[in-house]
Coordinates of C-alpha atoms in Angstrom, one line a residue:
X1 CA -21.6 76.1 28.3
X2 CA -18.8 77.6 30.4
X3 CA -16.6 77.8 27.3
X4 CA -19.3 79.5 25.3
X5 CA -19.9 82.1 28.1
X6 CA -16.2 82.8 28.3
X7 CA -16.0 83.4 24.5
X8 CA -19.0 85.7 24.7
X9 CA -17.4 87.7 27.5
X10 CA -14.1 88.0 25.7
X11 CA -15.9 89.2 22.5
X12 CA -17.8 91.8 24.6
X13 CA -14.5 92.9 26.2
X14 CA -12.8 93.4 22.9
X15 CA -15.8 95.2 21.6
X16 CA -15.8 97.5 24.5
X17 CA -12.1 98.2 24.3
X18 CA -12.5 99.0 20.6
X19 CA -15.3 101.3 21.4
X20 CA -13.3 103.1 24.0
X21 CA -10.3 103.4 21.7
X22 CA -12.4 104.9 18.9
X23 CA -14.2 107.1 21.3
X24 CA -10.9 108.8 22.2
X25 CA -9.9 109.4 18.6
X26 CA -11.3 112.4 16.6
X27 CA -13.3 111.5 13.5
X28 CA -12.5 112.6 10.0
X29 CA -15.5 114.9 10.1
X30 CA -14.0 116.6 13.2
X31 CA -10.6 117.0 11.5
X32 CA -11.9 118.6 8.3
X33 CA -12.4 122.1 9.8
X34 CA -8.8 122.0 11.1
X35 CA -7.4 120.9 7.7
X36 CA -9.4 123.6 5.9
X37 CA -8.2 126.2 8.4
X38 CA -4.6 125.1 8.0
X39 CA -4.9 125.4 4.2
X40 CA -6.4 128.8 4.5
X41 CA -3.6 129.9 6.9
X42 CA -1.0 128.6 4.4
X43 CA -2.6 130.3 1.5
X44 CA -3.0 133.6 3.4
X45 CA 0.7 133.5 4.4
X46 CA 1.8 133.0 0.8
X47 CA -0.4 135.9 -0.4
X48 CA 0.7 138.2 2.4
X49 CA 4.4 137.5 1.7
X50 CA 4.0 137.9 -2.0
X51 CA 2.2 141.2 -1.6
X52 CA 4.6 142.6 1.0
X53 CA 7.7 141.7 -1.1
X54 CA 6.4 143.9 -3.9
X55 CA 5.4 146.8 -1.6
X56 CA 8.4 149.1 -1.0
X57 CA 6.3 151.8 0.6
X58 CA 5.7 149.9 3.9
X59 CA 9.1 148.9 5.0
X60 CA 8.0 147.2 8.3
X61 CA 5.7 144.9 6.4
X62 CA 8.3 144.2 3.8
X63 CA 10.8 143.4 6.5
X64 CA 8.5 140.7 7.9
X65 CA 8.1 139.2 4.5
X66 CA 11.8 139.2 3.9
X67 CA 12.4 137.4 7.2
X68 CA 9.8 134.7 6.3
X69 CA 11.3 134.3 2.9
X70 CA 14.8 133.9 4.2
X71 CA 13.8 131.3 6.9
X72 CA 11.8 129.4 4.3
X73 CA 14.7 129.4 1.9
X74 CA 17.2 128.2 4.5
X75 CA 14.8 125.5 5.7
X76 CA 13.8 124.0 2.3
X77 CA 17.0 124.7 0.3
X78 CA 19.7 124.7 3.0
X79 CA 18.5 121.7 4.9
X80 CA 18.2 123.6 8.1
X81 CA 15.7 122.1 10.6
X82 CA 12.8 124.5 10.7
X83 CA 10.6 122.7 13.1
X84 CA 12.2 124.5 16.1
X85 CA 12.4 127.8 14.2
X86 CA 10.6 130.7 15.7
X87 CA 8.2 132.5 13.3
X88 CA 6.3 131.6 10.2
X89 CA 7.7 129.3 7.4
X90 CA 6.3 128.9 3.9
X91 CA 5.8 125.5 2.4
X92 CA 8.4 124.1 0.1
X93 CA 6.1 124.6 -3.0
X94 CA 5.4 128.2 -2.0
X95 CA 9.0 128.9 -1.3
X96 CA 9.9 127.6 -4.8
X97 CA 7.4 129.9 -6.3
X98 CA 9.0 132.9 -4.7
X99 CA 12.6 132.0 -4.9
X100 CA 13.1 132.7 -8.6
X101 CA 15.5 134.9 -10.4
X102 CA 12.8 137.4 -11.4
X103 CA 11.3 137.6 -7.9
X104 CA 14.7 138.1 -6.2
X105 CA 15.8 140.7 -8.8
X106 CA 12.5 142.7 -8.5
X107 CA 12.0 142.5 -4.8
X108 CA 15.6 142.5 -3.4
X109 CA 18.2 143.4 -5.9
X110 CA 16.6 146.3 -7.7
X111 CA 15.5 148.2 -4.6
X112 CA 19.1 147.8 -3.2
X113 CA 20.6 149.2 -6.4
X114 CA 18.2 152.1 -6.5
X115 CA 18.6 153.0 -2.9
X116 CA 15.0 152.4 -1.8
X117 CA 16.1 151.0 1.5
X118 CA 18.9 153.6 2.1
X119 CA 17.3 154.7 5.4
X120 CA 16.4 151.4 6.9
X121 CA 19.3 149.2 8.0
X122 CA 17.1 146.3 9.1
X123 CA 15.7 145.9 5.6
X124 CA 19.1 146.2 4.0
X125 CA 20.4 143.6 6.4
X126 CA 17.6 141.1 5.5
X127 CA 18.2 141.7 1.8
X128 CA 21.8 140.9 2.2
X129 CA 21.0 137.8 4.1
X130 CA 18.7 136.6 1.4
X131 CA 21.3 137.2 -1.2
X132 CA 23.8 135.2 0.9
X133 CA 21.4 132.3 1.0
X134 CA 20.9 132.7 -2.7
X135 CA 24.6 132.3 -3.4
X136 CA 24.7 129.4 -1.0
X137 CA 21.7 127.3 -2.2
X138 CA 20.5 128.4 -5.6
X139 CA 21.8 127.3 -9.0
X140 CA 24.9 128.9 -10.5
X141 CA 23.0 130.2 -13.5
X142 CA 20.6 132.2 -11.1
X143 CA 23.6 133.7 -9.3
X144 CA 25.4 134.7 -12.6
X145 CA 22.2 136.4 -13.8
X146 CA 21.6 138.2 -10.5
X147 CA 25.0 139.5 -9.6
X148 CA 26.0 141.9 -12.4
X149 CA 28.6 144.7 -12.0
X150 CA 26.0 147.2 -10.7
X151 CA 24.7 144.7 -8.1
X152 CA 28.3 144.0 -6.9
X153 CA 29.0 147.8 -6.5
X154 CA 25.8 148.1 -4.5
X155 CA 26.9 145.3 -2.2
X156 CA 30.4 146.9 -2.0
X157 CA 28.7 150.1 -0.6
X158 CA 27.1 148.0 2.1
X159 CA 30.6 146.5 2.9
X160 CA 32.1 150.0 3.1
X161 CA 29.2 151.2 5.3
X162 CA 29.4 148.3 7.7
X163 CA 33.2 148.4 7.8
X164 CA 33.4 152.1 8.8
X165 CA 35.2 153.3 11.9
X166 CA 32.1 153.7 14.0
X167 CA 30.5 152.0 17.0
X168 CA 28.9 149.3 14.9
X169 CA 25.5 148.1 16.0
X170 CA 24.3 144.6 15.9
X171 CA 22.6 145.2 12.5
X172 CA 25.7 146.7 11.0
X173 CA 27.7 143.7 12.1
X174 CA 25.1 141.4 10.5
X175 CA 25.3 143.5 7.3
X176 CA 29.1 143.1 7.3
X177 CA 28.9 139.3 7.8
X178 CA 26.3 138.8 5.1
X179 CA 27.8 141.0 2.4
X180 CA 31.4 139.7 2.9
X181 CA 30.0 136.2 2.8
X182 CA 28.2 136.9 -0.4
X183 CA 31.5 137.9 -2.1
X184 CA 33.2 134.9 -0.6
X185 CA 30.7 132.6 -2.2
X186 CA 30.8 134.5 -5.5
X187 CA 34.5 134.0 -5.8
X188 CA 33.7 130.4 -6.7
X189 CA 31.0 131.3 -9.2
X190 CA 31.9 134.5 -11.1
X191 CA 34.9 136.6 -11.9
X192 CA 34.7 139.7 -9.8
X193 CA 36.1 142.9 -11.5
X194 CA 39.6 143.8 -10.4
X195 CA 38.6 147.3 -9.0
X196 CA 35.9 145.8 -6.9
X197 CA 38.2 143.0 -5.6
X198 CA 40.9 145.6 -4.7
X199 CA 38.5 147.8 -2.8
X200 CA 36.9 144.8 -1.1
X201 CA 40.3 143.5 0.0
X202 CA 41.1 146.9 1.5
X203 CA 38.0 146.8 3.6
X204 CA 38.6 143.2 4.7
X205 CA 42.1 143.9 5.7
X206 CA 40.9 146.3 8.4
X207 CA 38.9 143.6 10.3
X208 CA 40.2 140.8 12.4
X209 CA 37.3 138.5 12.5
X210 CA 36.3 135.1 11.1
X211 CA 34.4 136.5 8.1
X212 CA 37.3 138.6 6.9
X213 CA 39.8 135.7 7.3
X214 CA 37.4 133.3 5.5
X215 CA 37.1 135.7 2.6
X216 CA 40.9 136.2 2.5
X217 CA 41.4 132.5 2.5
X218 CA 39.0 132.0 -0.4
X219 CA 40.4 135.0 -2.3
X220 CA 44.0 133.8 -2.1
X221 CA 43.4 130.1 -2.7
X222 CA 40.7 130.4 -5.4
X223 CA 41.7 133.6 -7.2
X224 CA 45.1 135.1 -6.5
X225 CA 47.4 132.0 -6.4
X226 CA 45.9 130.4 -9.5
X227 CA 46.2 133.7 -11.4
X228 CA 49.9 134.2 -10.4
X229 CA 50.7 130.5 -11.1
X230 CA 49.5 130.9 -14.7
X231 CA 52.6 133.1 -15.3
X232 CA 55.5 130.8 -16.4
X233 CA 57.8 133.0 -14.2
X234 CA 55.6 132.6 -11.2
X235 CA 58.3 130.9 -9.3
X236 CA 60.5 134.0 -9.3
X237 CA 59.4 136.6 -6.8
X238 CA 61.1 139.6 -8.3
X239 CA 59.3 139.4 -11.6
X240 CA 55.9 139.5 -10.0
X241 CA 55.0 143.2 -10.3
X242 CA 51.4 142.9 -11.5
X243 CA 48.3 143.8 -9.6
X244 CA 47.7 140.1 -8.6
X245 CA 51.1 140.0 -6.9
X246 CA 50.3 143.3 -5.2
X247 CA 47.0 142.0 -3.8
X248 CA 48.8 138.8 -2.7
X249 CA 51.4 140.8 -0.8
X250 CA 48.7 142.9 0.8
X251 CA 46.7 139.8 1.9
X252 CA 49.8 138.1 3.2
X253 CA 50.7 141.2 5.2
X254 CA 47.2 141.2 6.6
X255 CA 47.4 137.5 7.6
X256 CA 50.7 138.1 9.3
X257 CA 49.1 140.9 11.3
X258 CA 46.2 138.6 12.3
X259 CA 48.7 136.0 13.5
X260 CA 50.5 138.6 15.6
X261 CA 47.4 140.2 17.2
X262 CA 44.6 137.6 17.4
X263 CA 44.3 134.8 20.0
X264 CA 41.0 133.2 18.7
X265 CA 41.5 129.6 17.7
X266 CA 39.1 129.5 14.8
X267 CA 40.7 132.5 13.2
X268 CA 44.2 131.3 13.7
X269 CA 43.4 127.9 12.3
X270 CA 42.0 129.4 9.1
X271 CA 45.0 131.7 8.8
X272 CA 47.4 128.7 9.1
X273 CA 45.5 126.9 6.4
X274 CA 45.9 129.9 4.1
X275 CA 49.6 130.2 4.9
X276 CA 50.1 126.6 3.9
X277 CA 48.5 127.4 0.5
X278 CA 50.8 130.4 0.1
X279 CA 53.8 128.3 1.1
X280 CA 53.2 126.0 -1.8
X281 CA 54.9 128.6 -4.0
X282 CA 58.4 129.9 -3.7
X283 CA 57.2 133.5 -4.2
X284 CA 54.8 132.9 -1.4
X285 CA 57.7 131.8 0.9
X286 CA 59.4 135.1 0.1
X287 CA 56.3 136.9 1.1
X288 CA 56.2 135.1 4.4
X289 CA 59.8 136.0 5.1
X290 CA 59.3 139.6 4.0
X291 CA 56.3 140.1 6.4
X292 CA 58.1 138.5 9.4
X293 CA 55.2 136.0 9.6
X294 CA 57.4 133.0 10.4
X295 CA 58.3 134.3 13.9
X296 CA 54.6 134.4 15.0
X297 CA 53.9 131.1 13.4
X298 CA 56.8 129.6 15.4
X299 CA 55.2 131.1 18.5
X300 CA 51.9 129.3 17.7
X301 CA 53.9 126.1 17.1
X302 CA 55.2 126.4 20.7
X303 CA 51.8 126.9 22.2
X304 CA 51.8 123.5 24.0
X305 CA 55.5 123.9 25.0
X306 CA 54.9 127.4 26.4
X307 CA 52.0 126.2 28.5
X308 CA 54.1 123.3 29.7
X309 CA 57.0 125.5 30.7
X310 CA 54.6 128.0 32.4
X311 CA 53.1 125.2 34.5
X312 CA 56.6 124.0 35.5
X313 CA 57.5 127.5 36.5
X314 CA 54.3 128.2 38.5
X315 CA 54.0 124.9 40.3
X316 CA 57.6 123.9 40.6
X317 CA 57.0 120.5 39.0
X318 CA 60.3 119.5 37.6
X319 CA 59.6 115.8 37.6
X320 CA 57.6 113.7 35.2
X321 CA 55.2 112.3 37.8
X322 CA 52.9 115.2 37.1
X323 CA 52.7 114.9 33.4
X324 CA 49.3 113.3 33.4
X325 CA 47.9 116.2 35.6
X326 CA 49.5 118.7 33.2
X327 CA 47.9 117.0 30.2
X328 CA 44.5 117.8 31.6
X329 CA 45.3 121.6 31.3
X330 CA 46.2 121.3 27.6
X331 CA 43.1 121.6 25.4
X332 CA 42.7 119.8 22.1
X333 CA 42.7 123.3 20.5
X334 CA 46.3 123.8 21.8
X335 CA 47.4 120.6 20.2
X336 CA 45.6 121.3 16.9
X337 CA 46.9 124.9 16.7
X338 CA 50.5 123.7 17.3
X339 CA 50.1 121.1 14.6
X340 CA 48.6 123.6 12.1
X341 CA 51.4 126.1 12.7
X342 CA 54.0 123.3 12.3
X343 CA 52.3 122.4 9.0
X344 CA 53.1 125.9 7.7
X345 CA 56.8 125.5 8.7
X346 CA 56.9 122.0 7.2
X347 CA 55.4 123.2 3.9
X348 CA 57.9 126.1 3.7
X349 CA 60.7 123.6 4.4
X350 CA 59.4 121.2 1.7
X351 CA 58.9 123.9 -1.0
X352 CA 61.8 126.3 -0.3
X353 CA 65.1 126.5 -2.2
X354 CA 68.4 126.7 -0.4
X355 CA 68.4 130.5 0.2
X356 CA 65.0 130.4 1.7
X357 CA 65.8 127.4 3.9
X358 CA 68.9 129.3 5.2
X359 CA 66.7 132.3 6.1
X360 CA 64.3 129.9 7.8
X361 CA 67.1 128.4 9.9
X362 CA 68.5 131.8 10.8
X363 CA 65.1 132.5 12.5
X364 CA 65.7 129.6 14.8
X365 CA 63.3 127.0 13.4
X366 CA 65.5 124.1 14.2
X367 CA 65.6 125.0 17.9
X368 CA 61.7 125.3 17.9
X369 CA 61.3 121.9 16.4
X370 CA 63.7 120.4 19.0
X371 CA 61.7 122.0 21.8
X372 CA 58.5 120.5 20.4
X373 CA 60.0 117.1 20.2
X374 CA 61.4 117.3 23.7
X375 CA 58.1 118.4 25.3
X376 CA 56.5 115.4 27.0
X377 CA 53.0 116.9 26.4
X378 CA 53.4 117.1 22.6
X379 CA 50.9 115.0 20.7
X380 CA 51.8 112.2 18.3
X381 CA 50.8 114.3 15.3
X382 CA 52.9 117.2 16.4
X383 CA 56.0 115.0 17.0
X384 CA 55.5 113.4 13.6
X385 CA 55.2 116.8 11.8
X386 CA 58.3 118.2 13.7
X387 CA 60.5 115.2 12.7
X388 CA 59.3 115.5 9.1
X389 CA 60.2 119.2 9.1
X390 CA 63.7 118.5 10.4
X391 CA 64.2 116.0 7.6
X392 CA 63.1 118.5 4.9
X393 CA 65.5 121.1 6.4
X394 CA 68.5 118.8 6.6
X395 CA 68.3 117.2 3.1
X396 CA 69.8 120.3 1.4
X397 CA 73.5 120.5 2.2
X398 CA 76.0 120.1 5.0
X399 CA 75.4 123.7 6.0
X400 CA 71.8 123.0 7.0
X401 CA 72.9 119.7 8.7
X402 CA 75.3 121.6 10.9
X403 CA 72.5 123.9 12.1
X404 CA 70.5 120.9 13.0
X405 CA 73.4 119.3 14.8
X406 CA 74.0 122.6 16.7
X407 CA 70.3 122.5 17.8
X408 CA 71.0 119.0 19.5
X409 CA 68.3 117.5 17.3
X410 CA 69.8 114.0 16.8
X411 CA 69.6 112.7 20.4
X412 CA 65.8 113.4 20.5
X413 CA 65.3 112.0 17.0
X414 CA 67.1 108.8 17.9
X415 CA 65.0 108.5 21.1
X416 CA 61.8 109.2 19.2
X417 CA 62.6 106.4 16.7
X418 CA 63.6 103.9 19.5
X419 CA 60.9 104.6 22.1
X420 CA 57.7 105.6 20.3
X421 CA 55.4 102.8 18.9
X422 CA 53.4 104.9 16.4
X423 CA 54.7 104.0 13.0
X424 CA 54.4 107.3 11.3
X425 CA 56.3 109.0 14.0
X426 CA 59.1 106.4 13.8
X427 CA 59.2 106.8 10.0
X428 CA 59.6 110.5 10.2
X429 CA 62.2 110.4 12.9
X430 CA 64.2 107.9 10.9
X431 CA 63.7 110.0 7.8
X432 CA 65.1 113.1 9.5
X433 CA 68.2 111.3 10.8
X434 CA 68.9 109.7 7.4
X435 CA 68.2 112.8 5.4
X436 CA 70.9 114.6 7.4
X437 CA 73.3 111.7 7.2
X438 CA 73.0 111.6 3.4
X439 CA 74.2 115.2 3.1
X440 CA 76.7 115.2 6.0
X441 CA 80.5 115.8 5.6
X442 CA 83.2 113.8 7.4
X443 CA 83.1 115.5 10.8
X444 CA 79.3 115.5 10.7
X445 CA 79.1 111.9 9.9
X446 CA 81.5 111.3 12.9
X447 CA 79.0 113.1 15.1
X448 CA 75.9 111.3 13.6
X449 CA 77.6 108.0 14.1
X450 CA 77.7 108.6 17.8
X451 CA 74.0 109.8 17.8
X452 CA 74.5 111.5 21.2
X453 CA 74.8 115.1 22.5
X454 CA 77.9 117.3 22.1
X455 CA 78.6 116.9 25.9
X456 CA 79.5 113.2 25.4
X457 CA 81.9 113.1 22.4
X458 CA 82.6 109.4 22.8
X459 CA 79.0 108.6 22.1
X460 CA 76.8 105.9 23.5
X461 CA 74.8 104.5 20.6
X462 CA 76.3 103.5 17.2
X463 CA 74.5 105.0 14.3
X464 CA 75.3 101.9 12.2
X465 CA 73.1 99.8 14.6
X466 CA 70.4 102.4 14.2
X467 CA 70.7 102.3 10.4
X468 CA 70.4 98.5 10.6
X469 CA 67.3 98.8 12.8
X470 CA 65.8 101.2 10.3
X471 CA 66.4 98.8 7.4
X472 CA 64.9 96.0 9.5
X473 CA 61.9 98.3 10.2
X474 CA 61.5 99.0 6.5
X475 CA 61.6 95.3 5.6
X476 CA 58.9 94.5 8.1
X477 CA 56.6 97.3 7.0
X478 CA 54.2 97.5 4.1
X479 CA 56.5 97.8 1.0
X480 CA 53.7 99.5 -1.0
X481 CA 53.3 102.3 1.5
X482 CA 54.6 105.6 0.1
X483 CA 56.1 106.7 3.5
X484 CA 58.0 103.4 3.8
X485 CA 59.3 103.7 0.2
X486 CA 60.5 107.3 0.9
X487 CA 62.2 106.1 4.1
X488 CA 63.9 103.2 2.3
X489 CA 65.3 105.6 -0.3
X490 CA 66.7 108.0 2.2
X491 CA 68.2 105.1 4.3
X492 CA 70.1 103.9 1.3
X493 CA 71.3 107.4 0.5
X494 CA 72.5 107.8 4.1
X495 CA 74.2 104.4 4.0
X496 CA 75.9 105.2 0.7
X497 CA 77.3 108.6 2.0
X498 CA 78.5 107.1 5.3
X499 CA 80.2 104.1 3.6
X500 CA 81.8 106.4 1.0
X501 CA 83.2 108.7 3.8
X502 CA 84.4 105.5 5.5
X503 CA 86.4 104.6 2.4
X504 CA 88.1 108.0 2.5
X505 CA 88.7 107.7 6.2
X506 CA 90.5 104.3 5.7
X507 CA 92.7 105.9 3.0
X508 CA 93.5 108.9 5.1
X509 CA 94.3 106.9 8.2
X510 CA 95.7 103.9 6.3
X511 CA 93.3 101.5 7.9
X512 CA 93.0 98.0 6.6
X513 CA 89.3 98.2 6.0
X514 CA 86.3 100.6 6.0
X515 CA 85.6 101.4 9.6
X516 CA 82.0 102.2 9.0
X517 CA 81.6 99.2 6.8
X518 CA 83.0 97.0 9.6
X519 CA 80.5 98.4 12.1
X520 CA 77.7 97.8 9.5
X521 CA 78.7 94.2 9.1
X522 CA 79.0 93.7 12.9
X523 CA 75.3 94.5 13.2
X524 CA 74.2 92.2 10.4
X525 CA 73.8 95.2 8.1
X526 CA 74.9 93.3 5.0
X527 CA 72.2 90.7 5.6
X528 CA 69.5 93.3 6.0
X529 CA 70.8 95.1 2.9
X530 CA 70.5 91.8 1.0
X531 CA 66.8 91.8 2.0
X532 CA 66.3 95.1 0.5
X533 CA 67.8 93.8 -2.8
X534 CA 64.6 91.8 -3.0
X535 CA 62.4 94.8 -2.4
X536 CA 59.3 95.0 -4.7
X537 CA 60.3 98.5 -5.9
X538 CA 62.7 98.1 -8.8
X539 CA 64.7 101.3 -8.2
X540 CA 65.2 100.6 -4.5
X541 CA 66.3 97.0 -5.2
X542 CA 68.7 98.2 -7.8
X543 CA 70.2 100.8 -5.5
X544 CA 70.6 98.3 -2.7
X545 CA 72.4 95.9 -5.0
X546 CA 74.8 98.6 -6.2
X547 CA 75.7 99.6 -2.6
X548 CA 76.3 95.9 -1.8
X549 CA 78.5 95.3 -4.8
X550 CA 80.5 98.5 -4.3
X551 CA 81.2 98.3 -0.6
X552 CA 80.9 94.6 0.1
X553 CA 82.0 93.0 -3.3
X554 CA 78.7 91.2 -3.8
X555 CA 75.2 90.9 -2.2
X556 CA 75.1 88.5 0.7
X557 CA 72.0 86.3 0.3
X558 CA 70.0 86.7 3.5
X559 CA 68.1 83.4 3.0
X560 CA 71.2 81.3 2.5
X561 CA 73.4 82.6 5.3
X562 CA 73.7 79.2 6.9
X563 CA 74.2 77.1 3.8
X564 CA 77.8 76.3 4.8
X565 CA 76.6 74.9 8.1
X566 CA 73.7 73.0 6.6
X567 CA 75.6 71.4 3.8
X568 CA 79.0 71.2 5.6
X569 CA 80.7 73.1 2.8

């Protein structure tokens, strides 16, 4: 009986709870009016926007419709979150009905071309924004059909108007951003006529903002450089007298002016990326040298070093105990900007021929790279890129090697290889040392062997031991890694040059043996060279075998060094 009563009580409790829950929820009948009202609002909004877009006589109403259309297009085609957006948004289906080639041409493009909105900047601005969204989110076929030559000229007039020498209002700035961004997107879609491109570049080169620099980057990398590179003689600067070369020179001059006058990180970062693309061509390097751009790029590369020296001067901190405190005052943007500027110099050093490298060294690039390496606040990426650039500069001839020696680069390169644990940094430091050693003459090899500063001519660190350490480092690293393969090649080149000079030294001074070869053997170099003869790369293994046979009569098998002791031979 008690159990039955308890069960009945529990059932009544569950029933009451269910009734209370359902009582708090609206019924379907109550929701129907709200749903009907929502559908009516949606249909009314679509009808209002459709009618207003076609009505050019009431510009205020048309402006509201254009704003709704733009927000809806960005929300449904651009993936922009519209839940927090202020204002009305069409549904995706209604947006798709309006965002067609015919509707945009009739309601936006044609009125712009005919000058219907000439007196209303706000409407022109919204039209430009819609066309920008069109080039960003709609299909290529729609853009090709919409943007004919007449449309491009109408947009060019808006660019000219917004770029004028007047106190630009907010709306004029918005027009400038939208129209230039339209042309930037169209560079990837259609071929813009030359006269329009030339006028547009003239307007852009008068502005120092992100939009202008973004357009210049796209124009150079997607249009100008590919056009010039199609010419078989594109590598020769003097033969480039066409209009594309003229525009490339103008754009490069503009970028050099931006680097010299702008301090905004985002702008300078984009400029450096553009300069890297220009530096991939020898004629581009001539343009950079002609515009004196390298000096300002070096200033950017020293951004961390300059701040460090300023802190030392202001606070009188000449000891390293405060390095951690100083690091807090160096922003990630400082490190990134220094790296990107060094990337420009590195690309120039990699691409340039000997005359251009000589001009680069005359500007003091080697001294800048040494300063960056010596700065305790320089990031790992910056150190790696600096060492790589020194290697690219020194692998030309003994003339370039001497400039690097005069800059006192070798002590810091040796210290970088020996003290840093990051593998890429060690690889690039070793590459720089060996690249210079492979091109060095007798006196330069004598200096490199010491691997110390000019103030201590006796030296404190034998380079042969360093070469052996590098060979050991290569053998312990991934043999399939391209960086390790490159380092292995340049180590063998350096060893070959040093041992060949040692042979000449022994003949000149009538020595019984190669002095550098003797140092090499004392540090187990022949054993480590024998390891490289078994390297997976065929060319590297063959080169190591040749060096071993020429300078040491035959390869010494590293895995059978102690055979005599084992077998009592």
